[in-house]
Tab-separated table of C-alpha atoms in Angstrom:
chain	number	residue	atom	x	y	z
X	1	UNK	CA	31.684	-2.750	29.596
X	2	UNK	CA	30.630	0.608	28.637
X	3	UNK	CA	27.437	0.062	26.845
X	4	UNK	CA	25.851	2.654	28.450
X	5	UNK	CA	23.033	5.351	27.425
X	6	UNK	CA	22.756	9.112	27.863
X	7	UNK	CA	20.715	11.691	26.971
X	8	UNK	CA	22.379	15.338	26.677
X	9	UNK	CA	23.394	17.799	28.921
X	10	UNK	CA	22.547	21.491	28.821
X	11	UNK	CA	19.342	22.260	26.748
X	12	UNK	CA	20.086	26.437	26.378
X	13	UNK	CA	20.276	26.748	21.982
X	14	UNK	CA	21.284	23.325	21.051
X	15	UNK	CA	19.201	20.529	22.216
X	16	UNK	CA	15.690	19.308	22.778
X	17	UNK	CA	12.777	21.644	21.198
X	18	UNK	CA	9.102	21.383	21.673
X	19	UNK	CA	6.744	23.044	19.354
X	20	UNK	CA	5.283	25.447	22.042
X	21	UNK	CA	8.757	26.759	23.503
X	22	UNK	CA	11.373	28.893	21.863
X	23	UNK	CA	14.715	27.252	22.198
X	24	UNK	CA	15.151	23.649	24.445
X	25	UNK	CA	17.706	21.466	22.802
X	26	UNK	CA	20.402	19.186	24.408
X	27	UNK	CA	24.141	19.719	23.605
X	28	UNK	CA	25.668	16.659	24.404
X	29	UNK	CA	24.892	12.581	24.017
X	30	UNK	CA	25.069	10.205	27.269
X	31	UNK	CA	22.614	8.420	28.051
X	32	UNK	CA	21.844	6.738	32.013
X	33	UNK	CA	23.205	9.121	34.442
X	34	UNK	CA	21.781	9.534	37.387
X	35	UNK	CA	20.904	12.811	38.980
X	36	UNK	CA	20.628	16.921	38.065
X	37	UNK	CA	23.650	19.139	38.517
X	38	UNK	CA	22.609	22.773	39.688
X	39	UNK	CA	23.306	25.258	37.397
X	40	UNK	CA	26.577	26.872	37.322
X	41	UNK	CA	25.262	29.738	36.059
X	42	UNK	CA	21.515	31.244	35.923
X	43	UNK	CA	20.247	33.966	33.176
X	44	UNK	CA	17.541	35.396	32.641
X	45	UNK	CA	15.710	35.768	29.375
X	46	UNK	CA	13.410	38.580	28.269
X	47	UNK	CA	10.819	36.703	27.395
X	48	UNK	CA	9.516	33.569	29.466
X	49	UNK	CA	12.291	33.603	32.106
X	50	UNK	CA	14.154	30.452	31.041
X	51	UNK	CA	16.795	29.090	33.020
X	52	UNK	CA	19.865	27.744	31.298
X	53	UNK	CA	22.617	25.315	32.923
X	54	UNK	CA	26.042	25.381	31.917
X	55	UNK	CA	27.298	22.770	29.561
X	56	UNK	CA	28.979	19.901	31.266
X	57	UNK	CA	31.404	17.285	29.508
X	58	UNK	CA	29.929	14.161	27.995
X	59	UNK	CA	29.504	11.434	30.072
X	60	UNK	CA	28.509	7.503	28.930
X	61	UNK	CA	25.000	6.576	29.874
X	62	UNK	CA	23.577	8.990	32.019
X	63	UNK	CA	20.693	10.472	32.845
X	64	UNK	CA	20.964	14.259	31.679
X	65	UNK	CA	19.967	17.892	33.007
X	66	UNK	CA	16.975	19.450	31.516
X	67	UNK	CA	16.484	23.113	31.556
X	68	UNK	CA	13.311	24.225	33.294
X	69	UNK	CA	10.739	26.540	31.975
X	70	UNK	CA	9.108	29.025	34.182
X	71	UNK	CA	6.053	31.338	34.155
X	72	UNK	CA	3.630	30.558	31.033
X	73	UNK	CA	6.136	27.870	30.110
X	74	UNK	CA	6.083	25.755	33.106
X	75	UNK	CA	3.406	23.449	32.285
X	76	UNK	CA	4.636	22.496	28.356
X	77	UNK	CA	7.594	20.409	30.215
X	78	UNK	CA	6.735	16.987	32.665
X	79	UNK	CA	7.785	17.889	36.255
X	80	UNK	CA	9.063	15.006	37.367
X	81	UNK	CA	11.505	15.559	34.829
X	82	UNK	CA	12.231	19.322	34.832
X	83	UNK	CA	12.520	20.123	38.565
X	84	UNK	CA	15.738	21.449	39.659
X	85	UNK	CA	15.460	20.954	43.143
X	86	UNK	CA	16.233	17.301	44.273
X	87	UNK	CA	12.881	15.561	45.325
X	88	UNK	CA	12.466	14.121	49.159
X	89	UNK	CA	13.069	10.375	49.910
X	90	UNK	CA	9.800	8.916	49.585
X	91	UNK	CA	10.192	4.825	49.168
X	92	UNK	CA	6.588	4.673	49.265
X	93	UNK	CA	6.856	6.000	45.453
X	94	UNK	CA	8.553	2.625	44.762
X	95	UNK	CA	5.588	0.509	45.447
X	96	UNK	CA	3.668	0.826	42.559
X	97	UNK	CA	7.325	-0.198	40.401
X	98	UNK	CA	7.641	-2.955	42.551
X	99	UNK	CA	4.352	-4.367	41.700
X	100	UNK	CA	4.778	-3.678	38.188
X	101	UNK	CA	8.313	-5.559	37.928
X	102	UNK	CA	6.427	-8.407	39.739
X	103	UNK	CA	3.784	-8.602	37.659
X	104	UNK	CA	5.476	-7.417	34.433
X	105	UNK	CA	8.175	-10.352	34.750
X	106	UNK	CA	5.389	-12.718	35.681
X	107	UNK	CA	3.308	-11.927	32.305
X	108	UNK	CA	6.679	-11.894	30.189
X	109	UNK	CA	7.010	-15.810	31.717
X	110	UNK	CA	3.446	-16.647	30.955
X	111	UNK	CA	3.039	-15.400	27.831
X	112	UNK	CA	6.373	-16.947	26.576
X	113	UNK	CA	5.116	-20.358	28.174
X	114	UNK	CA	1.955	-20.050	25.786
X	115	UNK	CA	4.031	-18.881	22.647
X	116	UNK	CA	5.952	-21.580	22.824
X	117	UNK	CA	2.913	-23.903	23.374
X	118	UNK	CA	2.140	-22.400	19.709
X	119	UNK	CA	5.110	-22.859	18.187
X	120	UNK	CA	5.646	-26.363	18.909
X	121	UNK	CA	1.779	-27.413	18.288
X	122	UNK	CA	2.046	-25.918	14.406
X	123	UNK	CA	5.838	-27.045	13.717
X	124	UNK	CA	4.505	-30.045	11.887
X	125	UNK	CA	2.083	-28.436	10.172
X	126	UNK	CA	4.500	-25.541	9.006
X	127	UNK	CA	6.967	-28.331	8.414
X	128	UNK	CA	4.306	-29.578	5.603
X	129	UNK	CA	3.965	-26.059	4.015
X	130	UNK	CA	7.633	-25.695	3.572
X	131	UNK	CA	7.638	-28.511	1.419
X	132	UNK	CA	5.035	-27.766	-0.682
X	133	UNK	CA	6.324	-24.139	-0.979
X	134	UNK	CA	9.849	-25.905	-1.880
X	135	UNK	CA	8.153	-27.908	-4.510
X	136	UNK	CA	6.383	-24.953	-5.894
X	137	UNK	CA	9.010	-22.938	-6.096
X	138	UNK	CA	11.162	-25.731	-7.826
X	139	UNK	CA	8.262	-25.678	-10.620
X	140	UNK	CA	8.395	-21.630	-11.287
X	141	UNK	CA	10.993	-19.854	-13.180
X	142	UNK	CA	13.223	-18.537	-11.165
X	143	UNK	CA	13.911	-14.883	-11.222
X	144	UNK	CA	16.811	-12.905	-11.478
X	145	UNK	CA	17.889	-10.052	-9.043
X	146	UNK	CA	14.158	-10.873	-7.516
X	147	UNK	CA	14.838	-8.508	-4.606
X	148	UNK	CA	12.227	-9.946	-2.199
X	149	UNK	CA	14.160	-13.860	-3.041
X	150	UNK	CA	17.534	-11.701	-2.190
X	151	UNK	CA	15.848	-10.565	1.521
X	152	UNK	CA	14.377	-14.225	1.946
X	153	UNK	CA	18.038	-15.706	1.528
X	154	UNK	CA	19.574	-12.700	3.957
X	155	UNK	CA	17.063	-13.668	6.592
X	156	UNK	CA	17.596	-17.654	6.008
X	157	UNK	CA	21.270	-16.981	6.474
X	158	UNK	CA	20.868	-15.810	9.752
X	159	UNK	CA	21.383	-17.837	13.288
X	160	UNK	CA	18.104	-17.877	15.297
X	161	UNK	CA	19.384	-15.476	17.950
X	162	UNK	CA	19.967	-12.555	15.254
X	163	UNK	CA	16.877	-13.206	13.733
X	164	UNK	CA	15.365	-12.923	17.316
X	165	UNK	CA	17.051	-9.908	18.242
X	166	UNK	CA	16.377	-8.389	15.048
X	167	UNK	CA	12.599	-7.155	15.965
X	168	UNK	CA	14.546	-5.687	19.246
X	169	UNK	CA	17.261	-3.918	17.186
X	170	UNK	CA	14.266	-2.405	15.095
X	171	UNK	CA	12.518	-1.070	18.000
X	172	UNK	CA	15.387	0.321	19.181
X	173	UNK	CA	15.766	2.540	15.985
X	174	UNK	CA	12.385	3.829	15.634
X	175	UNK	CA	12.929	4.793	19.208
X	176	UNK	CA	16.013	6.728	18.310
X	177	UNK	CA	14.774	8.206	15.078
X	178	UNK	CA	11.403	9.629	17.237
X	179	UNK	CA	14.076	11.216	19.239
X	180	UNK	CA	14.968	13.370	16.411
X	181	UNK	CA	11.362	14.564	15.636
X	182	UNK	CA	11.356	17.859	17.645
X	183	UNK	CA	7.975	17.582	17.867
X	184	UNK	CA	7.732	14.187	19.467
X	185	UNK	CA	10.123	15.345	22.248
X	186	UNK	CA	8.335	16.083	25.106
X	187	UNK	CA	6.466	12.725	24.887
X	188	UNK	CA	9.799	11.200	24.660
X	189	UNK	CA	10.998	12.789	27.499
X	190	UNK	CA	8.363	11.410	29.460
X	191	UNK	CA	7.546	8.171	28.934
X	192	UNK	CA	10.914	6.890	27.309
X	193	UNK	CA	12.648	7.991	29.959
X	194	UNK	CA	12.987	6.311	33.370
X	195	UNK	CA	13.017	8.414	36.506
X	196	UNK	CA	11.149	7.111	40.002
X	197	UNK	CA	10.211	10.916	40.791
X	198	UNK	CA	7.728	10.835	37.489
X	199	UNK	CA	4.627	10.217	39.028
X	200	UNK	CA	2.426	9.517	35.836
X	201	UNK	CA	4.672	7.478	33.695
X	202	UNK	CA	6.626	5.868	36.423
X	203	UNK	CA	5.910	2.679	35.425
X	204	UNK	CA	5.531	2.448	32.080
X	205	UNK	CA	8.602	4.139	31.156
X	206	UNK	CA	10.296	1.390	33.178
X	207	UNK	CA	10.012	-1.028	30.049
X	208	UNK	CA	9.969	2.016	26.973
X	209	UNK	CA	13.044	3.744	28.745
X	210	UNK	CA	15.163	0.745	27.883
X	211	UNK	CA	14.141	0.965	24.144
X	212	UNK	CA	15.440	4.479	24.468
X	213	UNK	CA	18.317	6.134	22.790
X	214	UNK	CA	19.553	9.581	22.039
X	215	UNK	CA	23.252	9.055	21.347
X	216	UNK	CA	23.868	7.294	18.026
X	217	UNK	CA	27.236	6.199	19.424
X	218	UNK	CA	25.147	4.573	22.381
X	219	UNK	CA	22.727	2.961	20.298
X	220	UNK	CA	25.293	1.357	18.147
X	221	UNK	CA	27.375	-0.048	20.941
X	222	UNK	CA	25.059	-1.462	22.471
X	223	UNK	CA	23.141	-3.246	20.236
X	224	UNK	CA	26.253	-4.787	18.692
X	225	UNK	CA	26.889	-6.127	22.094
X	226	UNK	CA	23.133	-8.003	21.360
X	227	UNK	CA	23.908	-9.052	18.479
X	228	UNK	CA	27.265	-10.511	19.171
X	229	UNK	CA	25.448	-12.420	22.094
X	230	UNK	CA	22.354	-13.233	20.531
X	231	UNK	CA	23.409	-16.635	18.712
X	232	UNK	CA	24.430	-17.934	21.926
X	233	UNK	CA	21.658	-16.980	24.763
X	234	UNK	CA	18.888	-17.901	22.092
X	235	UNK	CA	20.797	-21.618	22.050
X	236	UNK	CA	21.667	-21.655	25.574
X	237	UNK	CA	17.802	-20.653	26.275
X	238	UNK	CA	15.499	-20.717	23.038
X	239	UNK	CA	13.262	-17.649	21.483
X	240	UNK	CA	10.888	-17.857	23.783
X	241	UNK	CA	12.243	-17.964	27.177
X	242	UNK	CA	15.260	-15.246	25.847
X	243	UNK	CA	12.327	-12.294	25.315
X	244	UNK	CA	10.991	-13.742	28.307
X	245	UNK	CA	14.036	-12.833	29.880
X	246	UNK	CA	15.426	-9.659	28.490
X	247	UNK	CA	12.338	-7.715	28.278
X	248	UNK	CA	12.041	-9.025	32.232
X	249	UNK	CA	15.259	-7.477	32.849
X	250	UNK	CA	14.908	-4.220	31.265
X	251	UNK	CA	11.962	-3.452	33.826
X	252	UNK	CA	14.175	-5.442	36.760
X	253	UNK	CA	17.312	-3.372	35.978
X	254	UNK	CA	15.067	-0.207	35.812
X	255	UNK	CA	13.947	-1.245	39.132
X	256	UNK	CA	17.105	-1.372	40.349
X	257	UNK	CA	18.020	2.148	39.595
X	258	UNK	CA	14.525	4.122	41.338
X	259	UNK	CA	15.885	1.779	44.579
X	260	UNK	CA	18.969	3.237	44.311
X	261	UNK	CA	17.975	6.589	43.323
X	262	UNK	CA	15.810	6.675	46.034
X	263	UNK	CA	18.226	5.906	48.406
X	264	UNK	CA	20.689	8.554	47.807
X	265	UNK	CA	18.352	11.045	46.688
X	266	UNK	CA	19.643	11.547	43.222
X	267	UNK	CA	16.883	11.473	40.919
X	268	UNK	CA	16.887	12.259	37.531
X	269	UNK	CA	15.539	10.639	33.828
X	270	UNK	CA	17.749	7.232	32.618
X	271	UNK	CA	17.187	5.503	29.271
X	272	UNK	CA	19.550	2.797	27.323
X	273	UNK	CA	19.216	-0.949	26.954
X	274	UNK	CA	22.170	-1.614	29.239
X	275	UNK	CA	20.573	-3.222	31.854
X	276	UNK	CA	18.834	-5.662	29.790
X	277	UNK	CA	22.051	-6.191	27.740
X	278	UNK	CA	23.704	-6.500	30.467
X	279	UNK	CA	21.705	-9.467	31.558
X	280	UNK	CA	22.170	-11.254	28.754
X	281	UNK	CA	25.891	-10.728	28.919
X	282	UNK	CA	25.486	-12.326	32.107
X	283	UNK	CA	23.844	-15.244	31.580
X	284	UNK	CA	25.980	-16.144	28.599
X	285	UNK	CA	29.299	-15.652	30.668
X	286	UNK	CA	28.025	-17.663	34.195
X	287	UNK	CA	26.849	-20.728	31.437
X	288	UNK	CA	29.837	-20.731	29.169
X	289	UNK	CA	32.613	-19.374	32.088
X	290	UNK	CA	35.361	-20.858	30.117
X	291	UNK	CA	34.403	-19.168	26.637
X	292	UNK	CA	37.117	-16.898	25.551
X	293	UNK	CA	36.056	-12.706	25.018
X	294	UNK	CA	38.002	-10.265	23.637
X	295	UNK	CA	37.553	-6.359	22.759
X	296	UNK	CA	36.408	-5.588	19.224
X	297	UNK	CA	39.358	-2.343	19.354
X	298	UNK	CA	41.829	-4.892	21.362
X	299	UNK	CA	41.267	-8.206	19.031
X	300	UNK	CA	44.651	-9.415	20.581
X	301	UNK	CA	43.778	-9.825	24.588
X	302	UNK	CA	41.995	-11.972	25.645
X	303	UNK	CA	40.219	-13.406	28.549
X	304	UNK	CA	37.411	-16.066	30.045
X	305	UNK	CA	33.940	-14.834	30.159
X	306	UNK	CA	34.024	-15.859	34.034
X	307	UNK	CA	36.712	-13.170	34.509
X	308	UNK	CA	34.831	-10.432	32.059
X	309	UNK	CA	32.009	-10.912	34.531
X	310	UNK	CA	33.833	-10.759	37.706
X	311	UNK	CA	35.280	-7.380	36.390
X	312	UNK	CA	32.189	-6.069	35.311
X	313	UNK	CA	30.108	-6.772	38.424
X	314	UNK	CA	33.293	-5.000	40.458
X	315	UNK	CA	33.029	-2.397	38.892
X	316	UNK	CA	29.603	-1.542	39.177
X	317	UNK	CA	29.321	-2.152	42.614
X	318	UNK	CA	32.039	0.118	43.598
X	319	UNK	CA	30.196	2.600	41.413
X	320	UNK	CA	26.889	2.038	43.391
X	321	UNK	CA	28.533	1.975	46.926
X	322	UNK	CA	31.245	5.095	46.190
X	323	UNK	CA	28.272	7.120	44.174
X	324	UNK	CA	30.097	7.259	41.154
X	325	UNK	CA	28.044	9.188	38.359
X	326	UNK	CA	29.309	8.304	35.174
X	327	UNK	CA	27.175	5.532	34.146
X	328	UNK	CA	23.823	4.111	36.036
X	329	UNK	CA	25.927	1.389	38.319
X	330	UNK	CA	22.928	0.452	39.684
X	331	UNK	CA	20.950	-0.589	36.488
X	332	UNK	CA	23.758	-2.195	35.400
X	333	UNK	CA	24.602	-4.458	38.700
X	334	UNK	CA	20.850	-5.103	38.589
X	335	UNK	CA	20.848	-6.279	35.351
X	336	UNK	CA	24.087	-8.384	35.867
X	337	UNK	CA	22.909	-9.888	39.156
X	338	UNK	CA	19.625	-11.141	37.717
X	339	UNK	CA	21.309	-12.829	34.712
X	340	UNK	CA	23.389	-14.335	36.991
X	341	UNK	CA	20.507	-15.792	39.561
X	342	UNK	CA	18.415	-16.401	36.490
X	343	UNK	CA	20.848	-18.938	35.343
X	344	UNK	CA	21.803	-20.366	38.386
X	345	UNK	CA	18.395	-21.095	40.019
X	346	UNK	CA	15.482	-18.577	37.501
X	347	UNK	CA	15.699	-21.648	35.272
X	348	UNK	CA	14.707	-24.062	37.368
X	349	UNK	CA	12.225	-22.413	39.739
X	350	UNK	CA	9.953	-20.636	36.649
X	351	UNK	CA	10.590	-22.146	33.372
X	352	UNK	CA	10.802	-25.818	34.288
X	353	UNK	CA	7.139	-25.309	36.473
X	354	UNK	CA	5.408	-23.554	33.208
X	355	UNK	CA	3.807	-26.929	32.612
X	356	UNK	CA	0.572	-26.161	34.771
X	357	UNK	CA	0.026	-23.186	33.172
X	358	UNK	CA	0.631	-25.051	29.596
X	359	UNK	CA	-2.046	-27.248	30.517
X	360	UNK	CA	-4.052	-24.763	31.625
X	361	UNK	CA	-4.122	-23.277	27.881
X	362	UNK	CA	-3.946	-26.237	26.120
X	363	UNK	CA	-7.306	-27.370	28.001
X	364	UNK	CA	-8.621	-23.869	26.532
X	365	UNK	CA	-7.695	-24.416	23.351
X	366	UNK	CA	-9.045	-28.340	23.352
X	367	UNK	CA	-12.071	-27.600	24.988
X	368	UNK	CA	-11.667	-28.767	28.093
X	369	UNK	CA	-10.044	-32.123	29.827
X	370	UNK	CA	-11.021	-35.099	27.341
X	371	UNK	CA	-12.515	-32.288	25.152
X	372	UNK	CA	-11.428	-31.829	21.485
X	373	UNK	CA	-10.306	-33.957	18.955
X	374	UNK	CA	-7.318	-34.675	20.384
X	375	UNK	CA	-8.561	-36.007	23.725
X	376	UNK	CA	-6.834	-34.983	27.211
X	377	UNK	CA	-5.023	-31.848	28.676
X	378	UNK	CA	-1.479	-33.332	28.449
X	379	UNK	CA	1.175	-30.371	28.753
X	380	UNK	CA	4.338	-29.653	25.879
């Protein structure tokens, strides 16, 4: 399942351009790959002493190669993401990540817990307001071609999972549209961008890199992939606990990658939603095993979910363990793997024990145990 992202290879005259340096652009689109390739061939300008690498072929999801600027240039690009030399093994660098994922997930849990606290406590109230809005509208005249009425009915249409992923699929374009803006670049490159060597935005580009996409091709893949899955992990799980999840795995997957970076020493920036995709994928496919899946180019094979997962999982482990470089194995299997243990045990050992924490807030909100007008601290 190639929904992988990549940002482009070989930045000499076509690709990424900041407003301070002459020429820095990137030639080609894949997004998530994992480490630098040394130059195949070095010259050396006139003016500012750039280095250029040769242009590579495109590759799905993969972390890219970023010229690096020397001299009075060599400050105007992040480090950590512009070295050419491959950094030392240092797992102390993944502490900080770790305790980010940990407490990252945690929050994502909590605060989904208390939004859903929310949700229920106004549903009769909002239930109320629908009527009377029905009964108002029933008394206007209705408008023709009102286009606002035309959006309303689009978005009524819709199953709960699309309109759930639909904030998602929005973020994900304003990401890829800031990629465009040449002079947004370099902040781009260093906080939507994922790369354990990046010592100031390690961890918050863990979470924006997975909003991140430069490839159009990329972008679209994958967030088809959400919204063909959508309707059925927001029913299997609810609003709530599904941007509990996926937003959870986009850091865990992340974290997954800097271990395995780490590891075999080759670093480089990732971005793409894979990982968290690939969690949902997951999930859906160990609930519903028996669910038949076909590719949208191959309509006419077919298989079980239980096998698509199987194959998928396979394949990115032989990636991780043989080093293959053409997507980011590692984000992927990490993103698999926790969609799998989410389902299997996740549900049971953190959203079914959210009720202290419920009554925690509700107390809050009530004033107290026995406080308010409605009495005690019961939990939702």
């Amino acid at each position: 399942m190639a929904w992988r992202g990549c940002v482009f290879r070989s930045l000499a005259r076509e690709g990424l351009s900041s407003p301070f340096s002459r020429v820095n652009r990137v030639n080609h689109g894949v997004q998530q790959r994992r480490n630098f390739r040394r130059p195949a061939k070095k010259t050396e300008a006139k003016r500012g002493g750039a280095e250029e690498e040769a242009p590579g072929p495109p590759h799905a999801e993969a972390s890219e190669s970023w010229a690096s600027k020397r001299g009075a240039d060599a400050p105007l690009a992040p480090q950590a993401l512009h070295t050419p030399h491959i950094p030392p093994r240092k797992f102390g660098r993944l502490v900080k990540p770790l305790v980010f994922t940990v407490g990252f997930t945690g929050c994502s849990f909590a605060t989904a817990a208390i939004w859903q606290y929310e949700s229920l406590k106004s549903r009769v109230q909002s239930y109320f307001d629908e009527l009377r809005a029905d009964w108002l509208e029933k008394l206007r005249p209705q408008k023709q071609g009102d286009f606002r009425k035309e959006i309303n009915q689009w978005w009524n249409s819709l199953s709960e999972g699309q309109r759930t992923v639909t904030g998602i699929i929005a973020a994900n374009v304003v990401v890829y549209c800031c990629w465009r803006v040449p002079a947004l670049q370099r902040t781009m490159l260093r906080y939507f961008t994922s790369d354990p060597s990046a010592s100031k935005s390690v961890c918050s580009s863990m979470l924006l890199s997975t909003f991140s996409h430069y490839s159009l091709l990329h972008l679209s893949a994958n967030m088809y992939v959400l919204w063909s899955f959508s309707s059925s992990a927001v029913s299997m799980l609810g609003p709530e606990q599904f941007m509990a999840v996926y937003l959870s795995a986009g850091v865990i997957s992340t974290m997954a990658s800097y271990v395995a970076k780490t590891t075999t020493g080759r670093f480089g920036p990732s971005l793409g939603a894979s990982g968290a995709i690939m969690t949902v994928l997951a999930a859906v496919c160990t609930k519903m095993p028996e669910a038949k899946l076909a590719i949208i180019f191959l309509p006419m094979f077919t298989f079980t979910a239980g096998n698509a997962l199987k194959a998928v999982v396979a394949m990115d482990t032989a990636g991780v363990v043989l080093g293959w470089r053409f997507f980011d194995h590692a984000a992927h299997l990490g993103g698999a793997l926790f969609g799998i243990w989410y389902i299997l045990f996740g549900h049971e050992l953190i959203w079914k024990n959210r009720d202290r924490l419920v009554r925690v807030w509700h107390n809050l909100r009530t004033g107290g145990p026995g406080g308010g007008a409605n009495g005690g601290g019961g939990s939702v």
